[in-house]
CSV table of C-alpha atoms in Angstrom, one decimal:
chain,number,residue,atom,x,y,z
D,27,MET,CA,3.3,-22.6,25.1
D,28,MET,CA,1.6,-19.4,26.1
D,29,LYS,CA,-1.5,-18.3,24.2
D,30,GLY,CA,-1.3,-15.3,22.0
D,31,PHE,CA,-2.6,-13.7,18.8
D,32,PHE,CA,-1.1,-12.1,15.7
D,33,ILE,CA,-3.2,-9.1,14.7
D,34,THR,CA,-3.0,-8.4,11.0
D,35,GLY,CA,-5.3,-6.6,8.6
D,36,THR,CA,-6.6,-6.4,5.1
D,37,ASP,CA,-4.8,-3.1,4.5
D,38,THR,CA,-2.9,-0.3,6.1
D,39,ASP,CA,-4.8,2.1,8.4
D,40,ILE,CA,-7.4,-0.5,8.9
D,41,GLY,CA,-7.6,-0.5,12.7
D,42,LYS,CA,-4.9,-3.0,13.8
D,43,THR,CA,-3.4,-0.6,16.3
D,44,ILE,CA,-6.7,0.4,17.7
D,45,THR,CA,-7.7,-3.3,18.0
D,46,THR,CA,-4.4,-4.3,19.6
D,47,GLY,CA,-4.5,-1.4,22.1
D,48,LEU,CA,-8.1,-2.0,23.2
D,49,LEU,CA,-7.7,-5.8,23.4
D,50,THR,CA,-4.6,-5.3,25.5
D,51,LYS,CA,-6.6,-3.1,27.9
D,52,TYR,CA,-9.5,-5.6,27.9
D,53,PHE,CA,-7.3,-8.6,28.9
D,54,LEU,CA,-5.4,-6.6,31.4
D,55,GLU,CA,-8.6,-5.6,33.1
D,56,LYS,CA,-9.6,-9.2,33.1
D,57,GLY,CA,-6.5,-9.9,35.2
D,58,ILE,CA,-4.5,-11.5,32.3
D,59,ASP,CA,-0.9,-10.3,31.9
D,60,ALA,CA,-1.1,-9.1,28.3
D,61,PHE,CA,1.7,-7.5,26.4
D,62,PRO,CA,1.4,-5.7,23.0
D,63,TYR,CA,4.4,-6.2,20.6
D,64,LYS,CA,4.9,-4.2,17.4
D,65,PRO,CA,8.0,-5.8,15.9
D,66,VAL,CA,8.4,-3.4,13.0
D,67,GLN,CA,7.3,0.2,13.2
D,68,SER,CA,7.5,2.4,10.1
D,69,GLY,CA,7.1,6.1,10.6
D,70,ALA,CA,8.8,6.2,14.0
D,71,VAL,CA,9.1,9.7,15.5
D,72,LEU,CA,12.2,11.3,17.0
D,73,LYS,CA,11.5,12.5,20.5
D,74,LYS,CA,14.1,13.6,23.0
D,75,ASP,CA,16.9,12.3,20.7
D,76,ARG,CA,15.4,8.8,20.3
D,77,LEU,CA,13.0,7.1,18.0
D,78,VAL,CA,9.6,6.1,19.4
D,79,ALA,CA,6.8,4.1,17.9
D,80,PRO,CA,3.5,5.9,17.5
D,81,ASP,CA,1.6,2.6,17.8
D,82,THR,CA,3.3,1.7,21.1
D,83,GLU,CA,2.5,5.2,22.3
D,84,PHE,CA,-1.2,4.5,21.5
D,85,TYR,CA,-1.1,1.2,23.5
D,86,GLU,CA,0.4,3.1,26.4
D,87,GLU,CA,-2.2,5.8,26.2
D,88,VAL,CA,-5.1,3.4,26.1
D,89,THR,CA,-3.8,1.1,28.9
D,90,ASN,CA,-2.1,3.8,31.0
D,91,ARG,CA,1.0,1.6,31.2
D,92,SER,CA,4.5,1.7,29.9
D,93,PHE,CA,5.8,-1.2,27.8
D,94,GLY,CA,9.3,0.0,27.2
D,95,LYS,CA,11.9,-1.0,24.6
D,96,ASP,CA,10.6,-4.6,24.6
D,97,ALA,CA,7.6,-3.5,22.6
D,98,ASN,CA,9.5,-3.0,19.4
D,99,THR,CA,12.4,-4.5,17.5
D,100,TYR,CA,12.8,-2.3,14.4
D,101,LEU,CA,12.0,1.4,14.5
D,102,LEU,CA,12.1,2.9,11.0
D,103,LYS,CA,11.8,6.6,10.2
D,104,THR,CA,10.0,6.6,6.8
D,105,PRO,CA,6.2,5.9,6.9
D,106,SER,CA,6.3,3.4,4.1
D,107,SER,CA,6.4,-0.4,3.5
D,108,PRO,CA,8.9,-1.8,6.0
D,109,HIS,CA,11.3,-3.1,3.4
D,110,LEU,CA,11.7,0.4,1.8
D,111,ALA,CA,11.8,2.2,5.2
D,112,ALA,CA,14.6,-0.2,6.3
D,113,ALA,CA,16.5,0.4,3.1
D,114,LEU,CA,16.3,4.1,3.4
D,115,ASP,CA,17.5,3.8,7.0
D,116,GLY,CA,20.4,1.5,6.0
D,117,VAL,CA,18.9,-1.4,8.0
D,118,SER,CA,18.1,-4.9,7.1
D,119,ILE,CA,15.0,-6.5,8.7
D,120,GLU,CA,15.6,-10.1,9.7
D,121,LEU,CA,13.1,-12.5,11.2
D,122,LYS,CA,15.5,-14.0,13.7
D,123,PRO,CA,15.6,-11.0,16.2
D,124,ILE,CA,11.8,-10.8,16.0
D,125,LEU,CA,11.4,-14.5,16.7
D,126,GLU,CA,13.9,-14.3,19.6
D,127,GLN,CA,11.9,-11.4,21.0
D,128,VAL,CA,8.7,-13.3,20.7
D,129,GLU,CA,10.2,-16.2,22.6
D,130,LYS,CA,11.4,-13.9,25.3
D,131,LEU,CA,8.1,-12.2,25.7
D,132,GLN,CA,6.2,-15.5,25.7
D,133,GLY,CA,8.4,-16.6,28.7
D,134,ILE,CA,7.5,-13.4,30.6
D,135,HIS,CA,3.8,-12.7,29.9
D,136,GLU,CA,0.6,-14.7,29.8
D,137,LEU,CA,-0.7,-13.3,26.5
D,138,LEU,CA,1.3,-11.8,23.7
D,139,LEU,CA,-0.6,-9.6,21.2
D,140,ILE,CA,1.6,-9.1,18.1
D,141,GLU,CA,0.6,-6.3,15.6
D,142,GLY,CA,1.8,-6.7,12.0
D,143,ALA,CA,2.4,-3.9,9.5
D,144,GLY,CA,-0.1,-3.3,6.8
D,145,GLY,CA,-1.6,-6.4,5.2
D,146,LEU,CA,-0.4,-10.0,4.7
D,147,ILE,CA,1.8,-9.6,1.7
D,148,VAL,CA,3.7,-6.5,2.9
D,149,PRO,CA,7.4,-7.1,2.4
D,150,LEU,CA,9.8,-7.0,5.3
D,151,ASN,CA,12.8,-7.5,3.1
D,152,GLU,CA,13.4,-8.9,-0.4
D,153,GLU,CA,12.3,-12.4,0.5
D,154,ALA,CA,10.0,-12.4,3.6
D,155,THR,CA,6.6,-10.8,4.0
D,156,ILE,CA,4.3,-10.4,7.0
D,157,LEU,CA,2.8,-13.8,6.0
D,158,ASP,CA,6.2,-15.4,6.4
D,159,LEU,CA,6.5,-13.9,9.9
D,160,ILE,CA,3.0,-15.1,10.9
D,161,GLU,CA,3.9,-18.6,9.8
D,162,ARG,CA,7.1,-18.6,11.8
D,163,VAL,CA,5.5,-17.1,15.0
D,164,SER,CA,2.8,-19.8,14.9
D,165,LEU,CA,0.0,-17.9,16.7
D,166,PRO,CA,-3.6,-17.7,15.7
D,167,VAL,CA,-4.5,-14.7,13.6
D,168,ILE,CA,-7.1,-12.0,14.3
D,169,LEU,CA,-7.8,-10.4,11.0
D,170,VAL,CA,-9.0,-6.7,11.1
D,171,ALA,CA,-11.0,-5.5,8.1
D,172,ARG,CA,-13.2,-2.6,7.2
D,173,ALA,CA,-16.9,-3.0,8.0
D,174,GLY,CA,-18.1,-1.0,4.9
D,175,LEU,CA,-18.2,-1.1,1.2
D,176,GLY,CA,-15.4,-3.0,-0.6
D,177,THR,CA,-14.5,-5.2,2.4
D,178,ILE,CA,-15.8,-8.5,1.1
D,179,ASN,CA,-13.2,-8.9,-1.6
D,180,HIS,CA,-10.2,-7.8,0.5
D,181,THR,CA,-11.3,-9.9,3.5
D,182,VAL,CA,-12.1,-13.1,1.6
D,183,LEU,CA,-8.7,-12.9,-0.3
D,184,SER,CA,-6.9,-12.4,3.0
D,185,VAL,CA,-8.6,-15.4,4.5
D,186,MET,CA,-7.8,-17.5,1.4
D,187,ALA,CA,-4.1,-16.6,1.8
D,188,LEU,CA,-4.0,-17.5,5.4
D,189,LYS,CA,-5.7,-20.8,4.7
D,190,GLN,CA,-3.3,-21.6,1.9
D,191,TRP,CA,-0.5,-21.3,4.4
D,192,SER,CA,-2.4,-23.4,6.9
D,193,ILE,CA,-2.5,-20.6,9.4
D,194,GLU,CA,-5.1,-20.8,12.2
D,195,ILE,CA,-7.7,-17.9,12.2
D,196,ALA,CA,-9.0,-16.9,15.6
D,197,GLY,CA,-11.6,-14.6,14.0
D,198,ILE,CA,-12.3,-11.5,12.0
D,199,ILE,CA,-12.9,-8.0,13.4
D,200,LEU,CA,-14.8,-5.5,11.3
D,201,ASN,CA,-13.9,-1.9,12.0
D,202,GLN,CA,-16.4,0.9,11.3
D,203,THR,CA,-13.9,3.3,9.7
D,204,SER,CA,-16.6,5.6,8.5
D,205,ARG,CA,-19.7,7.0,10.3
D,206,ASP,CA,-21.5,7.4,7.0
D,207,GLU,CA,-21.7,3.8,5.9
D,208,MET,CA,-25.2,2.3,5.3
D,209,PRO,CA,-26.0,-0.1,8.2
D,210,GLU,CA,-27.6,-2.5,5.6
D,211,ILE,CA,-24.2,-2.7,3.8
D,212,GLU,CA,-22.3,-3.4,7.0
D,213,ARG,CA,-24.7,-6.1,8.1
D,214,ASP,CA,-24.7,-7.8,4.8
D,215,ASN,CA,-20.9,-7.6,4.6
D,216,LYS,CA,-20.6,-9.4,7.9
D,217,ARG,CA,-23.0,-12.1,6.7
D,218,MET,CA,-21.3,-12.6,3.3
D,219,ILE,CA,-17.8,-12.7,4.8
D,220,GLU,CA,-18.8,-15.5,7.2
D,221,THR,CA,-20.6,-17.3,4.4
D,222,LEU,CA,-17.8,-17.1,1.9
D,223,THR,CA,-14.9,-17.8,4.4
D,224,GLY,CA,-16.5,-20.1,6.9
D,225,GLU,CA,-14.8,-18.0,9.6
D,226,LYS,CA,-16.6,-16.1,12.3
D,227,VAL,CA,-16.7,-12.3,12.7
D,228,ILE,CA,-15.9,-12.1,16.4
D,229,GLY,CA,-16.8,-8.5,16.8
D,230,VAL,CA,-17.5,-5.1,15.2
D,231,LEU,CA,-15.4,-2.1,16.3
D,232,PRO,CA,-17.5,1.1,16.3
D,233,ASN,CA,-16.2,4.4,15.0
D,234,ILE,CA,-14.5,5.9,18.1
D,235,SER,CA,-13.3,9.5,18.2
D,236,GLN,CA,-9.5,10.0,18.7
D,237,ASN,CA,-10.1,11.7,22.0
D,238,SER,CA,-12.1,8.9,23.5
D,239,PHE,CA,-9.8,5.9,23.3
D,240,ALA,CA,-8.3,6.3,26.8
D,241,THR,CA,-11.7,6.4,28.4
D,242,VAL,CA,-13.4,3.6,26.4
D,243,ASP,CA,-15.2,1.1,28.6
D,244,VAL,CA,-13.7,-2.0,27.0
D,245,GLY,CA,-15.9,-4.3,29.1
D,246,GLU,CA,-19.0,-2.7,27.6
D,247,LEU,CA,-17.4,-2.4,24.2
D,248,PHE,CA,-16.6,-6.1,23.9
D,249,LYS,CA,-19.5,-7.5,25.9
D,250,ASN,CA,-21.2,-8.9,22.7
D,251,TRP,CA,-17.9,-10.1,21.1
D,252,LYS,CA,-17.2,-13.8,20.7
D,253,LEU,CA,-14.2,-13.7,23.0
D,254,GLU,CA,-15.3,-16.3,25.6
D,255,GLU,CA,-13.5,-19.3,23.9
D,256,SER,CA,-10.3,-17.3,23.6
D,257,GLU,CA,-10.5,-16.2,27.3
D,258,GLU,CA,-11.0,-19.8,28.4
D,259,ASP,CA,-8.0,-21.0,26.4
D,260,ILE,CA,-5.8,-18.3,27.8
D,261,GLN,CA,-6.9,-18.9,31.4
D,262,SER,CA,-6.5,-22.7,30.9
D,263,GLU,CA,-3.0,-22.3,29.5
D,264,SER,CA,-2.0,-19.8,32.2
D,265,THR,CA,-3.2,-22.3,34.9
D,266,THR,CA,-1.3,-25.1,33.3
D,267,ALA,CA,1.9,-23.1,33.1
D,268,TYR,CA,1.9,-22.8,36.9
């Protein structure tokens, strides 16, 4: 089975898309055939008579690549929780087409980076949440959280939920969503999250201006991140596959 990650967050607008795009760029530059997949996109935009996913557009901008229709399964117009956006569009979100697409992409690419929607308990329909999807996909989770004030509670609760479902956690990424946060708070948040969860913070994503993403040096950005183990696993599984 190909190595991959499911990228989820403690909240919406927490930095999942930024993380997914930059990690895709990083692994591509390492020579790993990485593919970003956003199965459910709320707030899709109509362009040239077709719906497009803003998150996928971001992946393409950052990597300077086109990922095509394979990058999404459900494109929903309303920028809301997926279950409501689907209901308003007259669509029913089912796990089966998503799981079939995951299997297809795993057969084509070395590394699949799946981005969730919102946090863990975001409903996809009346029965299934993002957490259900993560369990069915069976990939290790990268949890994106704020670096600043208030993150300890949200992050620890998210980790508790993942552990309750026996889901493997690859690591936590702290995103500096504000430039005004006290460094002492961010440092202590990292320490306390690791202490309370027993999970490692594999990196801190600095606050990056919107105009700078396409030119970010990801090698420099991630040089102090704890990605070595993941890279070795990916390279090992890729070699084994051939």
